[in-house]
XYZ file of N, CA and C in Angstrom:
552
model
N 16.014 -21.177 -5.212
C 15.061 -21.549 -6.234
C 13.657 -21.522 -5.636
N 12.806 -20.778 -6.279
C 11.416 -20.734 -5.885
C 10.587 -21.589 -6.825
N 9.322 -21.726 -6.491
C 8.388 -22.479 -7.321
C 7.212 -21.580 -7.636
N 6.792 -21.593 -8.902
C 5.721 -20.705 -9.335
C 4.620 -21.497 -10.028
N 3.408 -20.996 -9.905
C 2.289 -21.528 -10.668
C 2.131 -20.639 -11.881
N 1.983 -21.245 -13.062
C 1.753 -20.486 -14.290
C 0.555 -21.084 -15.019
N 0.090 -20.404 -16.042
C -1.030 -20.912 -16.840
C -0.662 -22.231 -17.516
N 0.625 -22.482 -17.691
C 1.099 -23.716 -18.324
C 1.420 -24.794 -17.291
N 1.150 -24.544 -16.030
C 1.474 -25.494 -14.957
C 2.447 -24.849 -13.995
N 3.381 -25.619 -13.469
C 4.351 -25.082 -12.529
C 5.685 -24.826 -13.194
N 6.478 -23.971 -12.579
C 7.835 -23.739 -13.060
C 8.732 -23.339 -11.896
N 10.024 -23.509 -12.114
C 10.971 -23.051 -11.109
C 11.240 -21.575 -11.366
N 11.605 -20.890 -10.316
C 11.805 -19.447 -10.380
C 13.103 -19.153 -9.645
N 14.096 -18.700 -10.359
C 15.381 -18.407 -9.730
C 15.402 -16.962 -9.265
N 15.935 -16.756 -8.078
C 16.049 -15.420 -7.502
C 17.539 -15.147 -7.311
N 18.010 -14.060 -7.901
C 19.418 -13.689 -7.782
C 19.524 -12.361 -7.035
N 20.478 -12.283 -6.126
C 20.729 -11.031 -5.409
C 22.221 -10.765 -5.433
N 22.590 -9.541 -5.827
C 24.008 -9.170 -5.826
C 24.197 -7.865 -5.063
N 25.416 -7.671 -4.620
C 25.822 -6.434 -3.963
C 26.240 -5.451 -5.042
N 25.627 -4.274 -5.047
C 25.935 -3.253 -6.045
C 26.959 -2.258 -5.510
N 26.750 -1.836 -4.261
C 27.588 -0.783 -3.688
C 27.520 -0.872 -2.168
N 28.636 -0.579 -1.520
C 28.653 -0.543 -0.053
C 29.164 0.792 0.435
N 28.672 1.211 1.571
C 29.101 2.445 2.208
C 28.108 2.775 3.304
N 28.553 3.496 4.282
C 27.692 3.793 5.416
C 26.394 4.450 4.964
N 25.277 3.875 5.390
C 23.961 4.417 5.065
C 23.486 4.145 3.648
N 24.165 3.288 2.899
C 23.796 3.009 1.509
C 22.705 1.945 1.379
N 22.180 1.423 2.483
C 21.216 0.327 2.444
C 20.018 0.618 1.564
N 19.857 -0.178 0.498
C 18.746 -0.001 -0.435
C 18.549 -1.291 -1.221
N 17.389 -1.397 -1.856
C 17.072 -2.570 -2.668
C 16.497 -2.121 -3.999
N 17.042 -2.668 -5.084
C 16.546 -2.431 -6.442
C 16.082 -3.781 -6.975
N 14.889 -3.851 -7.571
C 14.379 -5.119 -8.090
C 14.080 -5.019 -9.579
N 14.372 -6.112 -10.302
C 14.088 -6.191 -11.734
C 13.608 -7.596 -12.081
N 13.087 -7.738 -13.301
C 12.640 -9.033 -13.789
C 11.172 -9.032 -14.178
N 10.631 -7.875 -14.553
C 9.221 -7.697 -14.907
C 8.304 -8.234 -13.812
N 8.517 -7.699 -12.615
C 7.738 -8.114 -11.453
C 6.483 -7.260 -11.319
N 5.387 -7.904 -10.961
C 4.150 -7.185 -10.696
C 4.197 -6.525 -9.327
N 3.192 -5.728 -9.031
C 3.168 -4.973 -7.774
C 3.248 -5.864 -6.540
N 2.526 -6.987 -6.547
C 2.530 -7.871 -5.376
C 3.925 -8.459 -5.166
N 4.596 -8.831 -6.237
C 5.935 -9.410 -6.105
C 6.945 -8.346 -5.663
N 6.771 -7.114 -6.118
C 7.644 -6.021 -5.656
C 7.458 -5.795 -4.153
N 6.200 -5.866 -3.697
C 5.938 -5.735 -2.264
C 6.586 -6.884 -1.492
N 6.521 -8.089 -2.052
C 7.163 -9.252 -1.410
C 8.654 -9.026 -1.263
N 9.281 -8.423 -2.264
C 10.721 -8.145 -2.198
C 11.022 -7.145 -1.079
N 10.196 -6.116 -0.934
C 10.402 -5.125 0.125
C 10.212 -5.759 1.507
N 9.188 -6.593 1.637
C 8.958 -7.292 2.908
C 10.152 -8.193 3.210
N 10.623 -8.936 2.207
C 11.768 -9.829 2.401
C 12.995 -9.045 2.857
N 13.216 -7.880 2.282
C 14.366 -7.043 2.650
C 14.254 -6.596 4.107
N 13.068 -6.170 4.514
C 12.846 -5.724 5.893
C 13.056 -6.868 6.881
N 12.455 -8.014 6.596
C 12.576 -9.156 7.506
C 14.012 -9.674 7.527
N 14.687 -9.654 6.382
C 16.095 -10.091 6.328
C 16.960 -9.219 7.237
N 16.710 -7.924 7.231
C 17.460 -7.017 8.121
C 17.277 -7.420 9.578
N 16.042 -7.703 9.957
C 15.721 -8.088 11.335
C 16.403 -9.402 11.713
N 16.296 -10.383 10.836
C 16.881 -11.701 11.123
C 18.399 -11.615 11.204
N 19.012 -10.858 10.309
C 20.473 -10.727 10.336
C 20.924 -10.103 11.658
N 20.222 -9.094 12.123
C 20.596 -8.462 13.392
C 20.401 -9.405 14.581
N 19.412 -10.301 14.479
C 19.226 -11.302 15.543
C 20.362 -12.321 15.538
N 20.749 -12.785 14.351
C 21.726 -13.874 14.238
C 23.167 -13.376 14.299
N 23.412 -12.191 13.758
C 24.759 -11.609 13.737
C 24.642 -10.119 14.074
N 24.518 -9.766 15.356
C 24.256 -8.383 15.769
C 25.265 -7.353 15.243
N 26.484 -7.755 14.983
C 27.494 -6.807 14.504
C 27.521 -6.677 12.981
N 26.734 -7.464 12.288
C 26.735 -7.455 10.820
C 25.810 -6.343 10.321
N 26.392 -5.290 9.766
C 25.651 -4.129 9.261
C 25.438 -4.184 7.744
N 25.474 -5.396 7.187
C 25.392 -5.572 5.735
C 24.211 -4.822 5.121
N 23.004 -5.029 5.622
C 21.825 -4.420 4.992
C 21.770 -2.911 5.188
N 22.272 -2.412 6.298
C 22.269 -0.966 6.547
C 23.216 -0.238 5.603
N 24.256 -0.946 5.160
C 25.313 -0.296 4.380
C 25.489 -0.853 2.969
N 24.487 -1.582 2.459
C 24.646 -2.233 1.153
C 23.465 -1.964 0.232
N 23.788 -1.518 -0.977
C 22.774 -1.393 -2.020
C 22.737 -2.730 -2.751
N 21.556 -3.356 -2.770
C 21.389 -4.670 -3.377
C 20.543 -4.584 -4.640
N 20.790 -5.527 -5.542
C 19.968 -5.673 -6.738
C 19.423 -7.097 -6.727
N 18.107 -7.231 -6.654
C 17.449 -8.531 -6.707
C 16.810 -8.666 -8.080
N 17.113 -9.779 -8.752
C 16.589 -10.005 -10.096
C 15.949 -11.381 -10.184
N 14.831 -11.450 -10.896
C 14.182 -12.724 -11.191
C 14.318 -12.919 -12.694
N 15.246 -13.813 -13.125
C 15.500 -14.000 -14.567
C 14.249 -14.366 -15.366
N 14.420 -14.379 -16.683
C 13.333 -14.530 -17.652
C 12.509 -13.248 -17.613
N 13.199 -12.129 -17.788
C 12.596 -10.804 -17.675
C 11.478 -10.542 -18.662
N 11.405 -11.289 -19.764
C 10.331 -11.092 -20.735
C 9.016 -11.686 -20.237
N 9.091 -12.521 -19.202
C 7.890 -13.163 -18.653
C 7.397 -12.383 -17.447
N 6.163 -11.857 -17.510
C 5.627 -11.149 -16.341
C 5.469 -12.108 -15.158
N 5.790 -11.614 -13.958
C 5.705 -12.436 -12.755
C 4.991 -11.644 -11.664
N 4.058 -12.305 -10.981
C 3.405 -11.648 -9.861
C 2.864 -12.694 -8.906
N 2.612 -12.266 -7.695
C 2.132 -13.162 -6.649
C 3.067 -13.106 -5.462
N 2.560 -13.470 -4.288
C 3.334 -13.316 -3.056
C 4.204 -14.507 -2.675
N 4.102 -15.627 -3.393
C 4.717 -16.866 -2.895
C 6.235 -16.937 -3.038
N 6.863 -15.944 -3.639
C 8.329 -15.945 -3.746
C 9.001 -15.249 -2.568
N 8.228 -14.736 -1.636
C 8.799 -14.002 -0.502
C 9.844 -14.794 0.256
N 9.567 -16.070 0.527
C 10.523 -16.873 1.296
C 11.797 -17.134 0.489
N 11.689 -17.200 -0.827
C 12.871 -17.404 -1.667
C 13.702 -16.124 -1.739
N 13.031 -14.981 -1.816
C 13.732 -13.694 -1.875
C 14.550 -13.456 -0.610
N 13.959 -13.666 0.550
C 14.687 -13.431 1.798
C 15.865 -14.395 1.925
N 15.692 -15.621 1.468
C 16.785 -16.598 1.532
C 17.938 -16.154 0.644
N 17.635 -15.632 -0.530
C 18.673 -15.129 -1.432
C 19.437 -13.967 -0.787
N 18.720 -13.060 -0.157
C 19.359 -11.906 0.491
C 20.226 -12.329 1.672
N 19.707 -13.212 2.523
C 20.477 -13.652 3.686
C 21.687 -14.494 3.278
N 21.563 -15.252 2.214
C 22.697 -16.027 1.700
C 23.848 -15.085 1.357
N 23.533 -13.989 0.685
C 24.554 -13.000 0.315
C 25.111 -12.301 1.556
N 24.231 -11.857 2.434
C 24.653 -11.095 3.621
C 25.519 -11.920 4.561
N 25.217 -13.205 4.673
C 25.920 -14.065 5.629
C 27.005 -14.926 4.976
N 27.141 -14.775 3.658
C 28.134 -15.540 2.885
C 27.955 -17.045 3.095
N 26.696 -17.474 3.026
C 26.364 -18.891 3.158
C 25.664 -19.348 1.887
N 26.071 -20.486 1.376
C 25.429 -21.043 0.185
C 24.122 -21.726 0.561
N 23.181 -21.652 -0.351
C 21.906 -22.351 -0.181
C 22.070 -23.754 -0.765
N 21.469 -24.716 -0.104
C 21.479 -26.095 -0.573
C 21.065 -26.138 -2.051
N 21.820 -26.855 -2.876
C 21.630 -26.818 -4.328
C 20.328 -27.446 -4.821
N 19.879 -28.519 -4.211
C 18.695 -29.225 -4.716
C 17.438 -28.875 -3.923
N 17.368 -27.631 -3.472
C 16.273 -27.152 -2.632
C 15.417 -26.138 -3.389
N 14.102 -26.268 -3.261
C 13.175 -25.266 -3.786
C 12.163 -24.954 -2.698
N 11.615 -23.755 -2.736
C 10.678 -23.331 -1.691
C 9.614 -22.418 -2.259
N 8.517 -22.320 -1.535
C 7.440 -21.417 -1.901
C 6.666 -21.065 -0.640
N 6.264 -19.815 -0.541
C 5.494 -19.379 0.616
C 5.500 -17.868 0.736
N 4.354 -17.314 1.068
C 4.263 -15.868 1.284
C 4.848 -15.529 2.649
N 5.686 -14.512 2.676
C 6.355 -14.052 3.895
C 5.639 -12.820 4.433
N 5.366 -12.811 5.747
C 4.782 -11.620 6.364
C 5.885 -10.816 7.054
N 5.569 -9.605 7.469
C 6.548 -8.755 8.159
C 7.007 -9.338 9.488
N 6.217 -10.233 10.054
C 6.605 -10.862 11.314
C 7.303 -12.207 11.095
N 7.587 -12.549 9.826
C 8.311 -13.783 9.523
C 7.448 -15.018 9.375
N 6.133 -14.859 9.429
C 5.234 -16.001 9.231
C 5.237 -16.398 7.758
N 4.975 -17.688 7.495
C 4.889 -18.191 6.132
C 3.441 -18.597 5.875
N 2.810 -17.910 4.927
C 1.395 -18.117 4.637
C 1.202 -19.095 3.475
N 0.011 -19.707 3.382
C -0.237 -20.715 2.337
C -0.206 -20.145 0.925
N -0.002 -21.064 0.000
C 0.112 -20.726 -1.424
C -0.827 -21.623 -2.223
N -0.969 -21.330 -3.492
C -1.756 -22.168 -4.397
C -0.834 -22.958 -5.312
N -1.412 -23.904 -6.038
C -0.670 -24.644 -7.053
C 0.323 -25.664 -6.524
N 0.004 -26.324 -5.410
C 0.940 -27.287 -4.813
C 1.299 -28.398 -5.805
N 0.310 -28.937 -6.491
C 0.578 -30.020 -7.454
C 1.511 -29.546 -8.565
N 1.179 -28.416 -9.168
C 1.982 -27.893 -10.275
C 3.402 -27.562 -9.823
N 3.527 -26.991 -8.633
C 4.845 -26.627 -8.109
C 5.667 -27.871 -7.777
N 5.029 -28.904 -7.273
C 5.737 -30.144 -6.963
C 6.245 -30.799 -8.249
N 5.423 -30.826 -9.274
C 5.835 -31.401 -10.562
C 6.990 -30.595 -11.152
N 6.920 -29.276 -11.045
C 8.010 -28.424 -11.549
C 9.306 -28.725 -10.801
N 9.225 -28.922 -9.504
C 10.411 -29.247 -8.706
C 11.018 -30.567 -9.174
N 10.179 -31.569 -9.403
C 10.666 -32.875 -9.868
C 11.369 -32.735 -11.219
N 10.771 -31.946 -12.119
C 11.379 -31.733 -13.449
C 12.764 -31.104 -13.330
N 12.961 -30.302 -12.307
C 14.247 -29.613 -12.121
C 15.195 -30.387 -11.211
N 14.865 -31.638 -10.932
C 15.687 -32.531 -10.118
C 15.896 -32.025 -8.693
N 14.897 -31.321 -8.182
C 14.902 -30.874 -6.797
C 14.636 -32.084 -5.906
N 15.370 -32.174 -4.814
C 15.194 -33.281 -3.866
C 14.468 -32.836 -2.596
N 14.577 -31.541 -2.255
C 13.993 -31.010 -1.023
C 13.088 -29.836 -1.369
N 11.865 -29.870 -0.854
C 10.899 -28.787 -1.080
C 10.421 -28.272 0.275
N 10.255 -26.954 0.346
C 9.682 -26.330 1.536
C 8.341 -25.710 1.144
N 7.286 -26.143 1.850
C 5.933 -25.625 1.667
C 5.440 -25.034 2.986
N 4.477 -24.107 2.925
C 3.830 -23.649 4.160
C 3.087 -24.810 4.835
N 3.069 -24.829 6.149
C 2.349 -25.873 6.897
C 0.887 -25.960 6.493
N 0.285 -24.829 6.184
C -1.133 -24.811 5.809
C -1.398 -25.555 4.501
N -0.358 -25.893 3.749
C -0.511 -26.628 2.494
C -0.240 -28.126 2.638
N -0.059 -28.601 3.858
C 0.236 -30.028 4.062
C -0.852 -30.924 3.454
N -2.114 -30.601 3.685
C -3.199 -31.432 3.164
C -3.174 -31.472 1.637
N -2.882 -30.322 1.002
C -2.799 -30.286 -0.469
C -1.720 -31.247 -0.964
N -0.579 -31.249 -0.280
C 0.512 -32.139 -0.671
C 0.139 -33.600 -0.412
N -0.452 -33.870 0.733
C -0.823 -35.240 1.091
C -1.799 -35.851 0.088
N -2.605 -35.024 -0.562
C -3.588 -35.510 -1.534
C -2.991 -35.819 -2.906
N -1.731 -35.491 -3.131
C -1.096 -35.766 -4.424
C -0.883 -37.262 -4.617
N -0.823 -37.677 -5.860
C -0.568 -39.087 -6.179
C 0.802 -39.495 -5.655
N 0.935 -40.741 -5.204
C 2.219 -41.208 -4.659
C 3.404 -41.028 -5.605
N 3.190 -41.217 -6.909
C 4.310 -41.076 -7.844
C 4.804 -39.630 -7.963
N 3.955 -38.658 -7.622
C 4.360 -37.241 -7.659
C 5.216 -36.919 -6.429
N 4.888 -37.541 -5.291
C 5.578 -37.258 -4.029
C 6.834 -38.101 -3.818
N 6.931 -39.204 -4.541
C 7.997 -40.183 -4.330
C 9.397 -39.568 -4.423
N 10.231 -39.885 -3.439
C 11.632 -39.477 -3.453
C 11.894 -38.038 -3.037
N 10.869 -37.324 -2.613
C 11.039 -35.925 -2.211
C 11.121 -35.810 -0.691
N 12.009 -34.953 -0.235
C 12.122 -34.618 1.181
C 11.375 -33.297 1.354
N 10.172 -33.361 1.913
C 9.309 -32.182 1.995
C 9.216 -31.697 3.435
N 9.400 -30.402 3.609
C 9.303 -29.763 4.921
C 8.132 -28.793 4.894
N 7.361 -28.770 5.968
C 6.236 -27.854 6.103
C 6.563 -26.884 7.227
N 6.469 -25.590 6.939
C 6.925 -24.566 7.887
C 5.846 -23.517 8.153
N 5.956 -22.900 9.322
C 5.058 -21.813 9.719
C 5.786 -20.481 9.813
N 7.109 -20.542 9.946
C 7.896 -19.363 10.276
C 9.200 -19.381 9.476
N 9.705 -18.191 9.110
C 10.913 -18.150 8.296
C 12.126 -18.781 8.980
N 12.219 -18.706 10.290
C 13.377 -19.300 10.965
C 13.509 -20.788 10.664
N 12.388 -21.470 10.444
C 12.439 -22.881 10.057
C 13.072 -23.030 8.672
N 12.730 -22.135 7.753
C 13.335 -22.168 6.413
C 14.824 -21.879 6.518
N 15.175 -20.884 7.314
C 16.584 -20.532 7.485
C 17.392 -21.760 7.898
N 16.886 -22.501 8.872
C 17.618 -23.675 9.355
C 17.773 -24.748 8.290
N 16.787 -24.913 7.425
C 16.857 -25.910 6.355
C 17.759 -25.420 5.219
N 17.570 -24.189 4.789
C 18.247 -23.673 3.586
C 19.672 -23.199 3.844
N 19.889 -22.548 4.965
C 21.197 -21.948 5.231
C 21.911 -22.592 6.406
N 21.146 -23.188 7.300
C 21.687 -23.967 8.410
C 22.909 -23.381 9.068
N 23.726 -24.259 9.588
C 24.916 -23.835 10.323
C 26.199 -23.969 9.517
N 26.126 -24.557 8.321
C 27.337 -24.805 7.537
C 27.565 -23.672 6.543
N 28.465 -22.732 6.835
C 28.658 -21.591 5.958
C 29.291 -21.933 4.611
N 29.937 -23.064 4.481
C 30.609 -23.429 3.224
C 29.974 -24.702 2.642
N 28.666 -24.725 2.565
C 27.919 -25.897 2.108
C 28.402 -26.364 0.737
N 28.554 -27.665 0.600
C 28.961 -28.257 -0.677
C 27.840 -29.071 -1.306
N 26.755 -29.350 -0.541
C 25.675 -30.167 -1.096
C 24.781 -29.286 -1.893
């Protein structure tokens, strides 16, 4: 689950990734959901970084080299753009590739770079309120947004477990961790 800023405030953004076809050399990514150019670029970056991380964590896993994937952002009638879903996209892809479930009450936002860095985003207040509305208990924000979060009213922050990250590996440990059959 990602978090988005919209003209109406914040909203949650679900990212779905499925395996379409497997076979040697079939590695590809197809994206849908009325995504703008920046969000399409974020999906490509997420796919590239996911390949790198998978090879680091599971050197024998050739999932991305041999799998055609379809990434979709539901609510296709609503145009979506911006870079802050990159960390959510890569998490969705790695969850599928590694057969690990993502924590259910977790939402995240952050622009992903090709080197795995997580860059700051806008709309921290709106995204936090959207997370609360969706009964999210854990939020991941870029470290550069810590001050924005700290300035929020106490009632907006209350009861949330918030993590601030600089690098995707930190998100991986929170979202996918070491438990491949997560039940929480």
